[in-house]
mmCIF file of C-alpha atoms and ligand atoms in Angstrom:
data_model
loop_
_atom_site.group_PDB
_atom_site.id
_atom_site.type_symbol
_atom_site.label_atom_id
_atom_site.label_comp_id
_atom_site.label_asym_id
_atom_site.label_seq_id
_atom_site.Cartn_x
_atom_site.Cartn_y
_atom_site.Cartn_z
ATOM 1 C CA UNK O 1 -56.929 -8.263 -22.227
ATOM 2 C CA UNK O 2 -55.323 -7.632 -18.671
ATOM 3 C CA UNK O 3 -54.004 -10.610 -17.015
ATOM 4 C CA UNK O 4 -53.060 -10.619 -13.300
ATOM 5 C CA UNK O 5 -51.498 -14.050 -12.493
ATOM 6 C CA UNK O 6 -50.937 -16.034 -8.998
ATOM 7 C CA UNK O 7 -49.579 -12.189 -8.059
ATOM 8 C CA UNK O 8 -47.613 -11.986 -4.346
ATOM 9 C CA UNK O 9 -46.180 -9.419 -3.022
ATOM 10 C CA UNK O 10 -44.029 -9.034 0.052
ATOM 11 C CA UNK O 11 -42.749 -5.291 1.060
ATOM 12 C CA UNK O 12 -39.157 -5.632 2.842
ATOM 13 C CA UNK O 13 -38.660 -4.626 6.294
ATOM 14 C CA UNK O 14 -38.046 -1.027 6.279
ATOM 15 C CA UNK O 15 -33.706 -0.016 6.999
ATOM 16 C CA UNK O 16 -33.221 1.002 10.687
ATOM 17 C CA UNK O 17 -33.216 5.010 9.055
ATOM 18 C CA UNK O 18 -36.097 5.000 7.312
ATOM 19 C CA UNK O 19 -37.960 3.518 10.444
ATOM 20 C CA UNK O 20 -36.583 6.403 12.689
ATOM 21 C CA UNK O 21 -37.949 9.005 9.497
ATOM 22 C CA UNK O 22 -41.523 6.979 9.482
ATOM 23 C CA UNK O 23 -43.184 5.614 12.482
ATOM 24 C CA UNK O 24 -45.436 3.234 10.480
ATOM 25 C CA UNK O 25 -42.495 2.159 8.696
ATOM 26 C CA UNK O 26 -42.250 -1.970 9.470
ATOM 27 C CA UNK O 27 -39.477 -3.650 10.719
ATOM 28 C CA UNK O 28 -41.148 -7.208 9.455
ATOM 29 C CA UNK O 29 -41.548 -8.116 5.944
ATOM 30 C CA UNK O 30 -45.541 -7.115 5.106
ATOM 31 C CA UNK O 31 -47.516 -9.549 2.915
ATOM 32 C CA UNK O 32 -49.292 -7.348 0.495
ATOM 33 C CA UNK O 33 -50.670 -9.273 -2.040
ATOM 34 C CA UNK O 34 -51.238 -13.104 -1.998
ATOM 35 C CA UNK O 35 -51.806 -15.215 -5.288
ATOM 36 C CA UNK O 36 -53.944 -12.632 -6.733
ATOM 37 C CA UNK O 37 -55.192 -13.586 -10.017
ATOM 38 C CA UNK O 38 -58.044 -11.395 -12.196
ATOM 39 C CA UNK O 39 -58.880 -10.564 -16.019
ATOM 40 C CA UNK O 40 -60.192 -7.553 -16.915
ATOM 41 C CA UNK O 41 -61.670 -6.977 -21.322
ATOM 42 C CA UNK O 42 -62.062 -4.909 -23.443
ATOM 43 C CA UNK O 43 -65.502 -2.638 -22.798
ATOM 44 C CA UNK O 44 -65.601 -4.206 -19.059
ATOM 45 C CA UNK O 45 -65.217 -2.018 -15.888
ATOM 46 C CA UNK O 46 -63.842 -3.999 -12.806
ATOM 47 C CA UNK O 47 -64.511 -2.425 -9.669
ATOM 48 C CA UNK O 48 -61.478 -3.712 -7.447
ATOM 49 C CA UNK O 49 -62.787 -3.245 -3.432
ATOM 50 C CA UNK O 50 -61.056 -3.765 -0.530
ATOM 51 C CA UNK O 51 -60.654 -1.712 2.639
ATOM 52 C CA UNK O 52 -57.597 0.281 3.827
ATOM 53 C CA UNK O 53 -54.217 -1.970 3.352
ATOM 54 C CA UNK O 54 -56.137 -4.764 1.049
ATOM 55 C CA UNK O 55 -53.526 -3.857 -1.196
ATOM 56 C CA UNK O 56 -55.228 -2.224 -4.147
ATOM 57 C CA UNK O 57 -52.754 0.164 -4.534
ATOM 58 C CA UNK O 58 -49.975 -2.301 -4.174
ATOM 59 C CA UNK O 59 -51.499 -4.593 -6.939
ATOM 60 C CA UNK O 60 -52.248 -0.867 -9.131
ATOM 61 C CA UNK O 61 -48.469 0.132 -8.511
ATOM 62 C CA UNK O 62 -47.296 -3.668 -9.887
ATOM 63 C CA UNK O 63 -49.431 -3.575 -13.288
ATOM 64 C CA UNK O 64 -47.995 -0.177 -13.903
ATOM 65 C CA UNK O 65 -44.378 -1.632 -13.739
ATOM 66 C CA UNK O 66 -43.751 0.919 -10.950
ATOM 67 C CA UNK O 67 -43.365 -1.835 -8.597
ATOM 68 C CA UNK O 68 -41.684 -5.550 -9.427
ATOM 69 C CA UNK O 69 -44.353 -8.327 -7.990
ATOM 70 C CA UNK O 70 -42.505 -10.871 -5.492
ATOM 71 C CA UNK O 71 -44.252 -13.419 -7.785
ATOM 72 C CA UNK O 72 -46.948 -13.793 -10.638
ATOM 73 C CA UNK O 73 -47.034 -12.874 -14.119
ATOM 74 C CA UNK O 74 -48.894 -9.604 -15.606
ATOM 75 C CA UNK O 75 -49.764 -9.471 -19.291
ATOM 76 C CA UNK O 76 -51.454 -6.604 -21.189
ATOM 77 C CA UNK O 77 -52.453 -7.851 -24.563
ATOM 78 C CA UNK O 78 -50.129 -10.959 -24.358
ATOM 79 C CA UNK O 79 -46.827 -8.437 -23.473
ATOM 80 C CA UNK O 80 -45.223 -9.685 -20.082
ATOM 81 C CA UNK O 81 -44.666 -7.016 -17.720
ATOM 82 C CA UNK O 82 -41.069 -7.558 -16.441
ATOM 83 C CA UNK O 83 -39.908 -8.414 -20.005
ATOM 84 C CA UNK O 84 -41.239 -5.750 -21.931
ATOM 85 C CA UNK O 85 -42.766 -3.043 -19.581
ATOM 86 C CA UNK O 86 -42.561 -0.275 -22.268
ATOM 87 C CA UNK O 87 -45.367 -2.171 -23.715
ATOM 88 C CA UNK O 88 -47.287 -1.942 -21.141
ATOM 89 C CA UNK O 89 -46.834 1.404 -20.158
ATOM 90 C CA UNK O 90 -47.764 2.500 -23.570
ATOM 91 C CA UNK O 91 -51.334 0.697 -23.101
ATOM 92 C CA UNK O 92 -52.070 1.712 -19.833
ATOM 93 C CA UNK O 93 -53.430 4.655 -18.638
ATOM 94 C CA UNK O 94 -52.948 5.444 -14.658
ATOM 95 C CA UNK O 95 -54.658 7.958 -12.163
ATOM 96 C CA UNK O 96 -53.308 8.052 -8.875
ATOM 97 C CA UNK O 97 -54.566 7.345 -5.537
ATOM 98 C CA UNK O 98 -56.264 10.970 -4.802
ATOM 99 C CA UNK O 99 -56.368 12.106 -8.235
ATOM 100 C CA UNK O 100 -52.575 13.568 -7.958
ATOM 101 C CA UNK O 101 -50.632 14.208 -10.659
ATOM 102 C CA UNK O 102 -51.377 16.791 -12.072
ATOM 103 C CA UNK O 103 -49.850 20.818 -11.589
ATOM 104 C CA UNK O 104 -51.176 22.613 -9.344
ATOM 105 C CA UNK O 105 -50.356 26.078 -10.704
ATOM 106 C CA UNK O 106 -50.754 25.389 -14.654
ATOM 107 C CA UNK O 107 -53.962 25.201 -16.665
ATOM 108 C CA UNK O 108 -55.977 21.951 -17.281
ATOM 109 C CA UNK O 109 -55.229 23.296 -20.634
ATOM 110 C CA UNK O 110 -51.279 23.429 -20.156
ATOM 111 C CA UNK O 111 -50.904 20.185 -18.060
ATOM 112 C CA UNK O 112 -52.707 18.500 -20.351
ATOM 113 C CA UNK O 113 -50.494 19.558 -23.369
ATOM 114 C CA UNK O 114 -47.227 19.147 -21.367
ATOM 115 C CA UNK O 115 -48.211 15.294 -20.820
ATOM 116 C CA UNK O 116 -49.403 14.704 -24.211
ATOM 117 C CA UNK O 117 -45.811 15.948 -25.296
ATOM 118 C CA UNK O 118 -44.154 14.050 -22.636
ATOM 119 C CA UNK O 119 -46.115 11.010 -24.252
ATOM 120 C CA UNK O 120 -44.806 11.625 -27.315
ATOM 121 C CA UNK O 121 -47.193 13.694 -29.720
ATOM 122 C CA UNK O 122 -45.888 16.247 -31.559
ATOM 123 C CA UNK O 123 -46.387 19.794 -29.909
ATOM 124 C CA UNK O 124 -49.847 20.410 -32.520
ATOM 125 C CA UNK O 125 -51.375 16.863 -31.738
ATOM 126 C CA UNK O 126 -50.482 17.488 -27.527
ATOM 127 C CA UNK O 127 -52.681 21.597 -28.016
ATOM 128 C CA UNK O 128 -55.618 19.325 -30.280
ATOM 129 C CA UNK O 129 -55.685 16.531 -27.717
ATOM 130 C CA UNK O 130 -55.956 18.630 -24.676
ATOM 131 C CA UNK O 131 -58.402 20.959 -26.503
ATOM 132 C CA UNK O 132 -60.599 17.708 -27.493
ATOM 133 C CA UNK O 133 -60.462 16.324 -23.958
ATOM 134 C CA UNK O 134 -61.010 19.473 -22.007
ATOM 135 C CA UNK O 135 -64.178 19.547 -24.332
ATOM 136 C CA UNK O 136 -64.858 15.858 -23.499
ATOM 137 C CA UNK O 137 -64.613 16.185 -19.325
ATOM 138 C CA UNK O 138 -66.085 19.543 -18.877
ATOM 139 C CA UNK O 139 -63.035 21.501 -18.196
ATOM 140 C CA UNK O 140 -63.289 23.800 -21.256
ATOM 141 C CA UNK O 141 -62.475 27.215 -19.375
ATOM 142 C CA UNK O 142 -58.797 26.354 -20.467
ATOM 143 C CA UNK O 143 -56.943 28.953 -18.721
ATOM 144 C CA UNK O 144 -58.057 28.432 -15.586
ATOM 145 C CA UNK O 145 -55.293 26.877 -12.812
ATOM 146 C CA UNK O 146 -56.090 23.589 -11.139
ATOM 147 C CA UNK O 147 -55.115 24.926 -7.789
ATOM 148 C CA UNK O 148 -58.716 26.652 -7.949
ATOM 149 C CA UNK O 149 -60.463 23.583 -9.567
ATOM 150 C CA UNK O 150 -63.022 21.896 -7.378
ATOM 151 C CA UNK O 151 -62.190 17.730 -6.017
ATOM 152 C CA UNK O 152 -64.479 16.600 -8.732
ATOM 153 C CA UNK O 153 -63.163 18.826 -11.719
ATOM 154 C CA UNK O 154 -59.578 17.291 -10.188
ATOM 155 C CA UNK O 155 -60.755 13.949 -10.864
ATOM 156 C CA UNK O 156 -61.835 15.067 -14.478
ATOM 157 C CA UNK O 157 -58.479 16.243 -15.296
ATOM 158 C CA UNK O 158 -56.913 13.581 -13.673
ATOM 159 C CA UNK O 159 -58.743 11.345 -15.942
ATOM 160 C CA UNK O 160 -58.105 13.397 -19.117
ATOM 161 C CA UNK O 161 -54.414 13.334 -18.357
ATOM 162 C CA UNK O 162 -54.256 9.526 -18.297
ATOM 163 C CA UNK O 163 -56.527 9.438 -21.222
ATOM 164 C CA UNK O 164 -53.675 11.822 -23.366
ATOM 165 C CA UNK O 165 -51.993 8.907 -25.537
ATOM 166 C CA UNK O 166 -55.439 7.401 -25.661
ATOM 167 C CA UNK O 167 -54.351 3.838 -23.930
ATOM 168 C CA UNK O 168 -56.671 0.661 -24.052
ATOM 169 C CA UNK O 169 -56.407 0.022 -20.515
ATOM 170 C CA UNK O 170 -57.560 2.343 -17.443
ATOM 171 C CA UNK O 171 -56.244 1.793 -13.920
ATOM 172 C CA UNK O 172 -58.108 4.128 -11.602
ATOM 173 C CA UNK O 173 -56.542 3.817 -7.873
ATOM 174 C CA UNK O 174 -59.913 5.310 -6.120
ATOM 175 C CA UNK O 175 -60.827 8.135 -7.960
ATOM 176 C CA UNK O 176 -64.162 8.982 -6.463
ATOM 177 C CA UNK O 177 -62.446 9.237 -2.821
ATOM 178 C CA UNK O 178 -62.589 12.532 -2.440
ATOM 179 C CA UNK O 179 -65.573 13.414 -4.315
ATOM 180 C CA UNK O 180 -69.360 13.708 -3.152
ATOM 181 C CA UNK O 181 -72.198 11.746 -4.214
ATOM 182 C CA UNK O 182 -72.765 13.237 -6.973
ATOM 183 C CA UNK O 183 -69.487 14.149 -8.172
ATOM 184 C CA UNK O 184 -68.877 9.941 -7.452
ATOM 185 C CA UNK O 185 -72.039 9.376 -9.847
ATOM 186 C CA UNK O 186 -70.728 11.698 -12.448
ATOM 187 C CA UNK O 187 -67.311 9.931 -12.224
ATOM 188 C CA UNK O 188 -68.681 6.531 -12.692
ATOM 189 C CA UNK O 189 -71.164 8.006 -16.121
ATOM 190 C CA UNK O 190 -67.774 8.965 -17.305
ATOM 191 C CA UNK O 191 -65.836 5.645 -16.689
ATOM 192 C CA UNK O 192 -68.739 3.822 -18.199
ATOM 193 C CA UNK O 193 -68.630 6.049 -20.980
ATOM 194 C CA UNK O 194 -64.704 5.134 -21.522
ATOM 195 C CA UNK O 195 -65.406 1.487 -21.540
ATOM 196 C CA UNK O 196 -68.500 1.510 -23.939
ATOM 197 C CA UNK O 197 -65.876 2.828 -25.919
ATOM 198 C CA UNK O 198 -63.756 -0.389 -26.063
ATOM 199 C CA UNK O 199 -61.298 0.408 -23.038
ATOM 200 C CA UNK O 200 -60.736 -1.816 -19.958
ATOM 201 C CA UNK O 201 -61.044 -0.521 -17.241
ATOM 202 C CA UNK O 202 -59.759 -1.452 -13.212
ATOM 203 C CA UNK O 203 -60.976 0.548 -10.727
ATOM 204 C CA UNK O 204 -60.644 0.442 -6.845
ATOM 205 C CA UNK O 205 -63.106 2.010 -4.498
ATOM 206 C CA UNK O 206 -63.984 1.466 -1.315
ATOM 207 C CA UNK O 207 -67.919 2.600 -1.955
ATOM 208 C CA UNK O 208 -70.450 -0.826 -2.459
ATOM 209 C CA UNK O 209 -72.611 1.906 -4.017
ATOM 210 C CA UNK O 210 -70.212 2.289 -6.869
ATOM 211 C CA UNK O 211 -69.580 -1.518 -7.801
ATOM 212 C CA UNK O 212 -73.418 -2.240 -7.158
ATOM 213 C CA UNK O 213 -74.201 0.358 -9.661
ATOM 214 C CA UNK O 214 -71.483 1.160 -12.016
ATOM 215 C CA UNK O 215 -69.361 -2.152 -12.270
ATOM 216 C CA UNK O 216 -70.178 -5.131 -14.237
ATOM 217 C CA UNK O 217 -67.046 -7.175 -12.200
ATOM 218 C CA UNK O 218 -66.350 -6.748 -8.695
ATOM 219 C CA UNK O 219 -62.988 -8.491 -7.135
ATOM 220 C CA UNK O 220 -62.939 -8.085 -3.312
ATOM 221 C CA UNK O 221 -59.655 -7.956 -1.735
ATOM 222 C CA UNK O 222 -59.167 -7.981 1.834
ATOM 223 C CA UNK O 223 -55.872 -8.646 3.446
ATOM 224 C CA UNK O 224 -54.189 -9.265 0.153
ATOM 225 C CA UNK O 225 -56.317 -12.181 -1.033
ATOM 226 C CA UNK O 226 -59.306 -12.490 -3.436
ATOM 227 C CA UNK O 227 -62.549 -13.181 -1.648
ATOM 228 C CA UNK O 228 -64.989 -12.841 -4.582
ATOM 229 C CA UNK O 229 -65.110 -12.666 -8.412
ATOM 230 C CA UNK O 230 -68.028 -11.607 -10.235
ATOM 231 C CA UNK O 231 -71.379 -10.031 -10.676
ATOM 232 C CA UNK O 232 -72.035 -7.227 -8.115
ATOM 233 C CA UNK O 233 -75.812 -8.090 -8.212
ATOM 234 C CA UNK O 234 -77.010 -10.814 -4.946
ATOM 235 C CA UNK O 235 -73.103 -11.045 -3.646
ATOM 236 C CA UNK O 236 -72.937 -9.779 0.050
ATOM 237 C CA UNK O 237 -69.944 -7.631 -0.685
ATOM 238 C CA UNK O 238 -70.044 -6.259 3.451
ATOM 239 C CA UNK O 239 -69.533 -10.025 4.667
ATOM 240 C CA UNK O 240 -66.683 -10.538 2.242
ATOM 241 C CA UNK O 241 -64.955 -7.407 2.932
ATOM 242 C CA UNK O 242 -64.980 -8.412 6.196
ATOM 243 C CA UNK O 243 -62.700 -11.437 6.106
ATOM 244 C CA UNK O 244 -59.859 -12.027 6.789
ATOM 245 C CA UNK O 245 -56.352 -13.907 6.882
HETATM 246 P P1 LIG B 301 -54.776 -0.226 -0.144
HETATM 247 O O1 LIG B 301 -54.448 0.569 -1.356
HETATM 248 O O2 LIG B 301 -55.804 -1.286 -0.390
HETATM 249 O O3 LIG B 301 -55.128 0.625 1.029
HETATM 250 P P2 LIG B 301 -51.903 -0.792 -0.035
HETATM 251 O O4 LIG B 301 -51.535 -1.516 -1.277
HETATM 252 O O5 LIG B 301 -51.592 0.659 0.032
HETATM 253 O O6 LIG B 301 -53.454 -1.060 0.277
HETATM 254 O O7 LIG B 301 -51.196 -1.502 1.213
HETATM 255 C C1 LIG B 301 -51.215 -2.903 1.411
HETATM 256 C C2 LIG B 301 -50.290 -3.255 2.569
HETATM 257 O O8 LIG B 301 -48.939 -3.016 2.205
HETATM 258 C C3 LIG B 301 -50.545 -2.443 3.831
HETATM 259 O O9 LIG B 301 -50.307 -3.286 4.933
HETATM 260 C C4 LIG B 301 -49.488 -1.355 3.753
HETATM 261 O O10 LIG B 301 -49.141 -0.900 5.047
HETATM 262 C C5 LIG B 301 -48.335 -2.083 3.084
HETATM 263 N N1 LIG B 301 -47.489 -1.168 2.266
HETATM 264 C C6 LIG B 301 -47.890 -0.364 1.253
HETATM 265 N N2 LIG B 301 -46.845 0.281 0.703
HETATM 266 C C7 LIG B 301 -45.736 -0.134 1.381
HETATM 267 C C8 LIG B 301 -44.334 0.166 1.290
HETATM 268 N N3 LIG B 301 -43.864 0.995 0.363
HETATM 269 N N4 LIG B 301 -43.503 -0.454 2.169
HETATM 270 C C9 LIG B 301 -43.964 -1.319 3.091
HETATM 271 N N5 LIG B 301 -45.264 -1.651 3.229
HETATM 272 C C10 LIG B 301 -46.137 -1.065 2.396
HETATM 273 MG MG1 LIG B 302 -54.676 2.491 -1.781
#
């Protein structure tokens, strides 16, 4: 089980320098995340919506341990993410906002076994585990480089590569972003497909088509607060991403 407890987050204003180097840069603190608290289970996919700046990737960047949480507790199977985030890392598998991550000018194949062996399988286990899921996402022409891959066979990979130590727990920062229709229907067959399969899995989107259809959660976030928790199914998901502070 994911836990995501009374979670706040306030960025710092940005130094004087890094303001010159970055026009959006603020020189308040920003309020990213207010007492955000959600669950997601084993076998459940939680569609996480919000629009630009809700702070969806704020709240993916905190469960990851890439980012400390101003407040709030995260646990992943009952380990506390400040006090042991190795064992959290180990459980969770991450894809970036806009499917990034992976190498541009190596193989599915090859960035697939470099990350398995950066996970820590031997060299043998890393070559069966990207063979298996190259097989598994539709990416089995092995040699070819992702820099001529299309956005949705991106995604795939992108997937496969947080799938390489096999973790219980999926956080997918908008996956289907860049993607068409149906590459976004395809992507949400496979991430039901991972959860029938026993995983948890948090996903953010900013598509109602995608929670109506593929979630069985939805959490709306708008300006750093939960609106809504629950069945996609009768909620009027446009009115509530509409609020505000
Ligand atoms: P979303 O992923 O839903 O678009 P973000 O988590 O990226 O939202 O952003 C939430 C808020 O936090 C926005 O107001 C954004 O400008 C701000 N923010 C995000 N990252 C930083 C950062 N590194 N420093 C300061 N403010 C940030
Ligand atoms: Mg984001």
């Amino acid at each position: 089980m994911l836990r995501i407890e009374g979670i706040s987050k306030t960025y710092p204003p940005a130094s004087g320098a890094l303001r010159l180097l970055m026009r959006t840069a603020s020189d308040v603190p920003v309020v990213a995340l207010r007492d955000v608290s959600l669950t997601v289970a084993p076998g459940e996919v939680v569609g996480l919506v919000g629009p630009n700046g809700a702070g969806k990737s704020t709240l993916f960047r905190i469960v990851a341990t890439l980012l400390e949480p101003t407040a709030g507790t995260v646990t992943v199977d009952g380990f506390d993410l400040v006090s042991h985030p190795e064992e959290i890392r180990r459980r969770i598998g991450l894809v970036l906002e806009g499917a990034r991550g992976v190498y541009g000018r190596l193989s599915g194949f090859n960035n697939l076994e470099f990350f398995g062996v950066m996970a820590g399988l031997d060299h043998a286990s890393a070559r069966r585990r990207a063979r298996e899921l190259l097989e598994m996402f539709g990416l089995a022409d092995r040699d070819r480089r992702v820099f001529g891959y299309s956005s949705g066979m991106r995604v795939r990979l992108a997937l496969a590569r947080a799938l390489v130590a096999d973790p219980p727990f999926l956080l997918l920062d908008e996956p289907t972003r860049s993607l068409d229709p149906a590459g976004s229907a395809e992507t949400m067959t496979l991430i039901r497909r991972l959860a029938d399969a026993g995983r948890a899995v948090l996903f953010a989107t900013h598509r109602l088509d995608e929670v109506r259809d593929g979630c069985d959660r939805v959490v709306v976030l708008t300006s750093g607060r939960v609106r809504f928790d629950g069945a996609p199914a009768g909620a009027d998901l446009v009115a509530l991403m509409e609020q505000t502070p």
